[in-house]
Short mmCIF file of C-alpha atoms in Angstrom, two decimals:
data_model
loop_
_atom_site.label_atom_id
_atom_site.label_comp_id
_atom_site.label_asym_id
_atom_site.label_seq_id
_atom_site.Cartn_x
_atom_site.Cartn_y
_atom_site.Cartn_z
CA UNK O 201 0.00 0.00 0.00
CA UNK O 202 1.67 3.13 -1.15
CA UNK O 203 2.47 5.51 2.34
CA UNK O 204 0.46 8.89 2.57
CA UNK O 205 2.78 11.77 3.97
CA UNK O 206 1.45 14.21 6.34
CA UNK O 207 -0.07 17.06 5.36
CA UNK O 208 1.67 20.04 4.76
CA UNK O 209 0.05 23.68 5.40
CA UNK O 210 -2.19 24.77 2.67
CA UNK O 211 -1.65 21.46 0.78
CA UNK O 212 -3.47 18.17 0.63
CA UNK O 213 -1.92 14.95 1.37
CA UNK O 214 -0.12 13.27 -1.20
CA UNK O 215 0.82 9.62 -2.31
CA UNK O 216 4.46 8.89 -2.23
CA UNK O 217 6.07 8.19 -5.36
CA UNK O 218 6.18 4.08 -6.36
CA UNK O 219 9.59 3.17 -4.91
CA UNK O 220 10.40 1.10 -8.55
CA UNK O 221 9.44 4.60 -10.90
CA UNK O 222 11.82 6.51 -8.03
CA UNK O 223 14.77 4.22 -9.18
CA UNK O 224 13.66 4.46 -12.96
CA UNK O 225 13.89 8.23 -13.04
CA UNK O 226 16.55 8.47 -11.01
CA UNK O 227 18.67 6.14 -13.20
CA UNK O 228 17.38 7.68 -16.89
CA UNK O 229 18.17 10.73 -15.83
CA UNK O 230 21.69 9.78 -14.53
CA UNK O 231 22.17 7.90 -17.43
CA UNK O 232 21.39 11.31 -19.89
CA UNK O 233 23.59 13.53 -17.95
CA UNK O 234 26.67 10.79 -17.72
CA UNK O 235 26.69 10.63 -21.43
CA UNK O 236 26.63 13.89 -22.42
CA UNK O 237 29.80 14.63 -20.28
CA UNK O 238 31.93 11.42 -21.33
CA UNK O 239 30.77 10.59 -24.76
CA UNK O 240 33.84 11.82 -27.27
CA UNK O 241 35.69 9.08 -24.58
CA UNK O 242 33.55 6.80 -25.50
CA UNK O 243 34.34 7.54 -29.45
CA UNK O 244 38.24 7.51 -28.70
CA UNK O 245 37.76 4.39 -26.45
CA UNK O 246 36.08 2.11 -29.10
CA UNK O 247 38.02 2.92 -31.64
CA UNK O 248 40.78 1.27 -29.89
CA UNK O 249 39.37 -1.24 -28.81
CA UNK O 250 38.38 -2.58 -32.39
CA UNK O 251 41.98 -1.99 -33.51
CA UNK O 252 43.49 -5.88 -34.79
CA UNK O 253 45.67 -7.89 -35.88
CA UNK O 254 48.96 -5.59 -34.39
CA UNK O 255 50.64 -5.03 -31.37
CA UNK O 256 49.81 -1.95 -29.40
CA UNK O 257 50.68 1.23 -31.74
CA UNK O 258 52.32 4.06 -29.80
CA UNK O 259 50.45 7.35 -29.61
CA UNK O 260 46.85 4.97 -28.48
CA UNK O 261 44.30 8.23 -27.88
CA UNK O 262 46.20 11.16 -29.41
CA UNK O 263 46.67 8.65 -32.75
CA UNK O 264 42.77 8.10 -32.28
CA UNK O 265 41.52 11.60 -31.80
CA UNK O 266 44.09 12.68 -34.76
CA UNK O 267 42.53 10.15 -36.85
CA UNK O 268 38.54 11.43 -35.83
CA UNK O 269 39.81 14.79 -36.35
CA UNK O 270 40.95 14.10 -39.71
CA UNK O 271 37.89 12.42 -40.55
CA UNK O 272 36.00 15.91 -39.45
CA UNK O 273 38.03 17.71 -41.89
CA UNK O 274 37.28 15.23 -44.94
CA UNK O 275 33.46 15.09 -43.82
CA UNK O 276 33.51 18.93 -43.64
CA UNK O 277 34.68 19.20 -47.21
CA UNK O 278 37.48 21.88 -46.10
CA UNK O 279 40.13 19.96 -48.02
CA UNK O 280 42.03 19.53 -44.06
CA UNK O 281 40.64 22.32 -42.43
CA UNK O 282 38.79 21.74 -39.36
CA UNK O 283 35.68 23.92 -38.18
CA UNK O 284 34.47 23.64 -34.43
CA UNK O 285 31.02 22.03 -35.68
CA UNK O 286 32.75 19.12 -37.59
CA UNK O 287 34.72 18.63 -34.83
CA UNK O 288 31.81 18.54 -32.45
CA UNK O 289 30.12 15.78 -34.78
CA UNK O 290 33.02 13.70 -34.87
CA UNK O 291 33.70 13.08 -31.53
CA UNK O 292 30.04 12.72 -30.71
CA UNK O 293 28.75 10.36 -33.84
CA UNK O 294 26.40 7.63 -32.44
CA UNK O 295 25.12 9.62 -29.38
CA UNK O 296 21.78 8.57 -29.84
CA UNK O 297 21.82 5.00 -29.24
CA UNK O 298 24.58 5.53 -26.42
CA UNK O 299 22.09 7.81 -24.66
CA UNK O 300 19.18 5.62 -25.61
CA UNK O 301 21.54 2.64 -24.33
CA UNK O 302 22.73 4.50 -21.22
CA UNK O 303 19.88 5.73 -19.88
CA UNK O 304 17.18 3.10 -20.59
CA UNK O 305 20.06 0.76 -19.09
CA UNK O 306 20.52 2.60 -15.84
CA UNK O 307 16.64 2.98 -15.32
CA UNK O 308 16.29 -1.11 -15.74
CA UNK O 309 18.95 -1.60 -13.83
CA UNK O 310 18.43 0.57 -10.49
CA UNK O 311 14.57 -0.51 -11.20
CA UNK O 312 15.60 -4.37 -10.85
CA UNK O 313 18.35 -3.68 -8.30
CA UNK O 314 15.89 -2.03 -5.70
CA UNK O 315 13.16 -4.65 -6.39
CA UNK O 316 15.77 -7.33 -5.93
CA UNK O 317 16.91 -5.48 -2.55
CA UNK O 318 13.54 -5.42 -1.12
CA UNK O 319 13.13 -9.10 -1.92
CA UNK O 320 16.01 -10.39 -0.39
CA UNK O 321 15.29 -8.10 2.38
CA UNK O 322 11.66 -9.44 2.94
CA UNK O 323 12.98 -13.06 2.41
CA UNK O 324 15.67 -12.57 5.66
CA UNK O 325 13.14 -10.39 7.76
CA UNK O 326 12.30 -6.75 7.80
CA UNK O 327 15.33 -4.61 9.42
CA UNK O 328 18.21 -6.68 8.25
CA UNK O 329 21.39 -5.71 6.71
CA UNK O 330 22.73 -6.96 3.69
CA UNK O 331 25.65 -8.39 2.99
CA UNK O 332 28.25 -8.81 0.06
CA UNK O 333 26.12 -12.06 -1.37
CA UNK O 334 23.24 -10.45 -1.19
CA UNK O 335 23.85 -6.83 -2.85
CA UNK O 336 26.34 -9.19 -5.48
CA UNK O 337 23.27 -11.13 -6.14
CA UNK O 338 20.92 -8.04 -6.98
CA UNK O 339 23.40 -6.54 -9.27
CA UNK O 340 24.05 -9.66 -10.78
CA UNK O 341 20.53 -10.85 -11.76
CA UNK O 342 19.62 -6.70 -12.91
CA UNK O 343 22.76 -6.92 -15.13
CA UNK O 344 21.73 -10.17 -16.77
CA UNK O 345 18.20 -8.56 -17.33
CA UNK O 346 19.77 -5.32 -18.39
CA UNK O 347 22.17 -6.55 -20.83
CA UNK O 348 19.11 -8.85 -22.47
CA UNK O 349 17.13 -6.42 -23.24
CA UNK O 350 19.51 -3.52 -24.23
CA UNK O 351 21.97 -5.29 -26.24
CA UNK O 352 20.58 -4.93 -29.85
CA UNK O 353 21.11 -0.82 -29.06
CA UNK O 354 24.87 -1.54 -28.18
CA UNK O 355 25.14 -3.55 -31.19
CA UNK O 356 24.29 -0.18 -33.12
CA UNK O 357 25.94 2.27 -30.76
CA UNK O 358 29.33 0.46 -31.25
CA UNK O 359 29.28 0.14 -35.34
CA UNK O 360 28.38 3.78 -35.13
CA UNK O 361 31.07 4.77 -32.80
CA UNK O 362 33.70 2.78 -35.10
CA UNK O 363 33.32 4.19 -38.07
CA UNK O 364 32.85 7.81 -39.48
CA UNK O 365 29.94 9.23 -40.56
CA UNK O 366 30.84 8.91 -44.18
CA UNK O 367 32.17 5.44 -44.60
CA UNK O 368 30.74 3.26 -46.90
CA UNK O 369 28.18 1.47 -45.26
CA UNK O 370 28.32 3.47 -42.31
CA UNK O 371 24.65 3.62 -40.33
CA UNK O 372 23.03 6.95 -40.50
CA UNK O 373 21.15 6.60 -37.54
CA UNK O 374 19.59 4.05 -35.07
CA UNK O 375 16.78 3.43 -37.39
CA UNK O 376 18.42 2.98 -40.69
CA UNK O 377 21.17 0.74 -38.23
CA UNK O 378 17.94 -1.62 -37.21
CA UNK O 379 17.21 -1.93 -40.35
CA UNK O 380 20.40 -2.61 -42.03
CA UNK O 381 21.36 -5.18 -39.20
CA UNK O 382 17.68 -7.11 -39.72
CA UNK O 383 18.45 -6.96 -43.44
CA UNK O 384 21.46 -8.46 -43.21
CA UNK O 385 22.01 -10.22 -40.15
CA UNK O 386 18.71 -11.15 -38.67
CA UNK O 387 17.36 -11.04 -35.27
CA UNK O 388 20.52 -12.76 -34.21
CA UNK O 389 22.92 -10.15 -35.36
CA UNK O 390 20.90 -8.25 -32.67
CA UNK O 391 22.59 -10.42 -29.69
CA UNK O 392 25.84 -10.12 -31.30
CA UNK O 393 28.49 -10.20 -28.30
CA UNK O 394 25.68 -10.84 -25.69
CA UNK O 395 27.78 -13.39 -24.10
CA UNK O 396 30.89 -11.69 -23.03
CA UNK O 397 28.22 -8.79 -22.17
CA UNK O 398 26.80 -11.60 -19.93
CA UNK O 399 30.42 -12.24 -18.50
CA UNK O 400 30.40 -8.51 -17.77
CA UNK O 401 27.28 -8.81 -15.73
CA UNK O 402 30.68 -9.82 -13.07
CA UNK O 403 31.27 -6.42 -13.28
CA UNK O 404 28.55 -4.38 -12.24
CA UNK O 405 27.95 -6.82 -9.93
CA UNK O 406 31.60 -6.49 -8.26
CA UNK O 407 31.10 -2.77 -8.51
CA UNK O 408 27.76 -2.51 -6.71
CA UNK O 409 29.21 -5.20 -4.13
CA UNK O 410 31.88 -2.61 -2.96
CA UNK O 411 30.38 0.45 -3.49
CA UNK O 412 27.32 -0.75 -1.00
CA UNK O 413 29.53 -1.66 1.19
CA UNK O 414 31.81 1.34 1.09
CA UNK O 415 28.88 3.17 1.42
CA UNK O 416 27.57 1.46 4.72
CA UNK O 417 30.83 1.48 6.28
CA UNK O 418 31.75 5.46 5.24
CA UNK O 419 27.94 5.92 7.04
CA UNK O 420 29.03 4.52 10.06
CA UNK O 421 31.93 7.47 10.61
CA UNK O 422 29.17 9.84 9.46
CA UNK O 423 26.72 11.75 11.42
CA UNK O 424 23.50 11.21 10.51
CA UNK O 425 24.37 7.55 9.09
CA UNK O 426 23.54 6.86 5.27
CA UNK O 427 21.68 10.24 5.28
CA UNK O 428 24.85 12.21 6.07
CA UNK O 429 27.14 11.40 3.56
CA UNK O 430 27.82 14.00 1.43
CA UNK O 431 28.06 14.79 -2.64
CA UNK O 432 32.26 14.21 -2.14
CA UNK O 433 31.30 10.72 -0.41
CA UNK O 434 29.46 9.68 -3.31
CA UNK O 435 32.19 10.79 -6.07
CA UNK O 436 35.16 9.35 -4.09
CA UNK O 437 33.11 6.20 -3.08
CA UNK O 438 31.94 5.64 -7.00
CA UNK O 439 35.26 6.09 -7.95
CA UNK O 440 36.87 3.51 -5.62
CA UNK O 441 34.49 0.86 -7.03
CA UNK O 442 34.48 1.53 -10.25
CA UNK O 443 38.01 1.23 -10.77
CA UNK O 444 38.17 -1.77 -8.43
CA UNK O 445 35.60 -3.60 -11.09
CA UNK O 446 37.25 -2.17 -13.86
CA UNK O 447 41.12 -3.37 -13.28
CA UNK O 448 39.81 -6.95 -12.58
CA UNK O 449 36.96 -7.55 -15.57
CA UNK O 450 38.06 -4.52 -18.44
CA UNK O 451 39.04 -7.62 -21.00
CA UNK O 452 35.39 -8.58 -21.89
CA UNK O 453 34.33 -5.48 -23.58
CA UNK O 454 37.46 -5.75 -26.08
CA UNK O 455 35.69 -9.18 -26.62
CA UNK O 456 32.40 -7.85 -27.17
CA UNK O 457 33.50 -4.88 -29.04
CA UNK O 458 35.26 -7.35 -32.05
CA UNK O 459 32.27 -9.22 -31.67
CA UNK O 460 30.01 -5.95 -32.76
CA UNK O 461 31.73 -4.92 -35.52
CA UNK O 462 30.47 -5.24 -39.13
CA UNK O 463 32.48 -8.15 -40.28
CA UNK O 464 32.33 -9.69 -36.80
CA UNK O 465 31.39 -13.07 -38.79
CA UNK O 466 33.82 -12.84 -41.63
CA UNK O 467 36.72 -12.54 -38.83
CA UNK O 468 35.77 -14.38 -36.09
CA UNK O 469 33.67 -17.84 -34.95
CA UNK O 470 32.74 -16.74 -31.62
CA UNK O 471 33.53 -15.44 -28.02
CA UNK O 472 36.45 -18.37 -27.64
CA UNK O 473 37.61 -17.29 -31.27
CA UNK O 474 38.23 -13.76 -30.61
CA UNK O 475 40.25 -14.29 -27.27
CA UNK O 476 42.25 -16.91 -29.25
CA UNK O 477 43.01 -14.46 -32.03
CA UNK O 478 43.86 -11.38 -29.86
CA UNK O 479 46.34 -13.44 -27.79
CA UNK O 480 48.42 -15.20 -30.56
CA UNK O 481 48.34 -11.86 -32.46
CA UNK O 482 48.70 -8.86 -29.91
CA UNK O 483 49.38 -10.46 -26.75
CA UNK O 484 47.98 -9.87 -23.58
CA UNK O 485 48.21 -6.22 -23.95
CA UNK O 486 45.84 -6.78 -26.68
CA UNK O 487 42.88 -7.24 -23.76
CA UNK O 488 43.52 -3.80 -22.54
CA UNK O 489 43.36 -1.75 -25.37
CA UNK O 490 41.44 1.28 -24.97
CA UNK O 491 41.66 0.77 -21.10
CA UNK O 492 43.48 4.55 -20.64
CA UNK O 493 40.66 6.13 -22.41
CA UNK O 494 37.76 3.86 -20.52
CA UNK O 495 39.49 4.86 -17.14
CA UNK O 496 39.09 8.74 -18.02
CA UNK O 497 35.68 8.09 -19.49
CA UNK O 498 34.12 5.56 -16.67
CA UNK O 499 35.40 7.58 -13.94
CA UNK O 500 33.80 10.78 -15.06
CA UNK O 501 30.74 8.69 -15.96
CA UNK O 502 30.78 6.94 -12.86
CA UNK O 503 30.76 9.55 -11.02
CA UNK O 504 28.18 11.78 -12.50
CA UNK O 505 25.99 9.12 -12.69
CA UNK O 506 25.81 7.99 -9.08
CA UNK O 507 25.25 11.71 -7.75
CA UNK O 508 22.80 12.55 -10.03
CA UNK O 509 21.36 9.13 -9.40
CA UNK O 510 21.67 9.49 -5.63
CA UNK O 511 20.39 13.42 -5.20
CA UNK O 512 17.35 12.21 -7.97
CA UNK O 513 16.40 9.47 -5.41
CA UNK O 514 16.59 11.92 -2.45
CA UNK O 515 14.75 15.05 -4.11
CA UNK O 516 12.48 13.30 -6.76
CA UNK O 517 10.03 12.23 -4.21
CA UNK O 518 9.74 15.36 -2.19
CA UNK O 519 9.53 17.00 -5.59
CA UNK O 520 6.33 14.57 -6.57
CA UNK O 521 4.15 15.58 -2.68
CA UNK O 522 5.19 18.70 -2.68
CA UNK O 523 7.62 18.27 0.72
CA UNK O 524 10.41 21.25 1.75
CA UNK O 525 13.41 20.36 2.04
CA UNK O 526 14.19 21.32 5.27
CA UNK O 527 14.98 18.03 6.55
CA UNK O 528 17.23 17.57 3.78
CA UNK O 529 20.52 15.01 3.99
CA UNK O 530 24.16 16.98 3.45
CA UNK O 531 23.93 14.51 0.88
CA UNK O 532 21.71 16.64 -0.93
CA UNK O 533 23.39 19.91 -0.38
#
């Protein structure tokens, strides 16, 4: 039964937001905001990641941001020179379906990862903590759920993101992508690199299992507990997990990124086929390409996304009845 808040002067009483839409909104909006900031990084770090068949190249994101610069200039028709706008296109081709992807992805996620929470809460008794198992297990199952359902627009976002704009074949935009893909590839080249996306489930589920747990722990040196910790907790605390995840699981998406491209099937049999090739031929380095670029860009990311997704949850419901905010956390400040 949804809870009624008191009434406030001059207002009537109001229902409280659904705790599930809370989390949605929250995480879409997070999701928006994140990639707006980090999206050229995004650009820079794909393009890496789909380099083959060589050893690492020296100059890794200058070389790449060179190269999409170049590619401005020649799209521009300036014959080399470069105009701000160009430039601007460039480095954010295929924002659409990584802002589609993004934010549809962090609004099914937090949805699932609050339901899950509550479940596993009701299951062990009202009042009880969770532990590592448990918040590993709600990240876990919302990843799988996430990555089902949003995979066909990272299929798009990354052939977008490798090539330019102008490049034979190149998709135009997320529709003319769909279709091209169904045309060609069917419904299955939809769920192209699903699997190692699976395997990366690992990671959102490591990174949820510390950040929880930083989180209760830095609350327990606060005043005020949970309620106390402040818009620096949340950035340093996001941080700390993210690039805990990220040093122990980065290897997948190099895997799923070959596994996206256009001629993923001329070049490659599968999952076990691409992790074959990249070792014989580039080493183990050749697992951690891009990985400069994603630290810059999944920091930044990170970050933005948990404190707009944690100020969202605090303010959106007091924004739906109508509250002050003069009980307001310093998290919130």
């Amino acid at each position: 039964m949804p809870r009624v808040y008191p009434p406030i002067e001059g207002k009537q009483p109001s229902v409280a937001i659904s705790p599930s839409l809370n989390e949605s909104v929250a995480g879409f909006t997070a999701g928006v905001v994140s990639t707006l900031v980090v999206h050229p990084f995004d650009v820079i770090k794909t393009r890496l990641q789909i380099e083959q068949n060589e050893k690492t190249r020296p100059g890794g994101s200058l070389r790449v941001m060179r190269s999409i610069a170049q590619e401005a200039a020649l799209h521009g028709g300036h014959a080399g020179a470069l105009k701000m706008q160009d430039v601007v296109r460039s480095f954010y081709r295929g924002l659409m379906p990584n802002m589609i992807g993004n934010s549809v992805s962090w609004a099914l996620y937090f949805m699932w990862y609050g339901n899950i929470k509550d479940l596993v809460r009701s299951a062990r008794g009202s009042g009880t903590q969770l532990n590592s198992s448990d918040y590993f297990l709600a990240s876990g199952m919302s990843g799988i759920l996430t990555a089902v359902f949003t995979n066909p627009i990272w299929v798009i976002k990354t052939r977008m993101l490798s090539t330019a704009r102008n490049a034979p074949g190149a998709y135009r935009s997320i529709a003319h992508g769909s279709y091209e893909l169904y045309r060609t590839e069917g419904v299955r080249g939809f769920y192209r690199g699903l699997l190692p996306s699976l395997f990366g489930v690992s990671h959102g589920a490591i990174q949820f299992m510390a950040y929880e747990q930083l989180k209760n722990k830095w609350a327990l040196k606060r005043k005020g507990g949970q309620a106390g910790l402040t818009n620096f907790d949340f950035l340093y605390l996001s941080a700390a997990s993210k690039m805990f995840a990220g040093s122990i699981t980065y290897p997948y998406q190099v895997v799923r990124a070959r596994l996206q491209l256009y001629d993923a099937r001329e070049r490659y049999k599968g999952a076990m086929d691409v992790v074959r090739q990249v070792f014989q031929r580039e080493g183990v380095t050749g697992f951690y390409k891009g990985l400069g670029p994603n630290i810059i860009r999944v920091l930044p990311s990170t970050c933005v996304t948990f404190l707009v997704y944690e100020n969202m949850k605090f303010y959106l419901p007091r924004m739906w009845q109508g509250n002050d905010f003069e009980e307001q956390p310093e998290a919130a400040k």
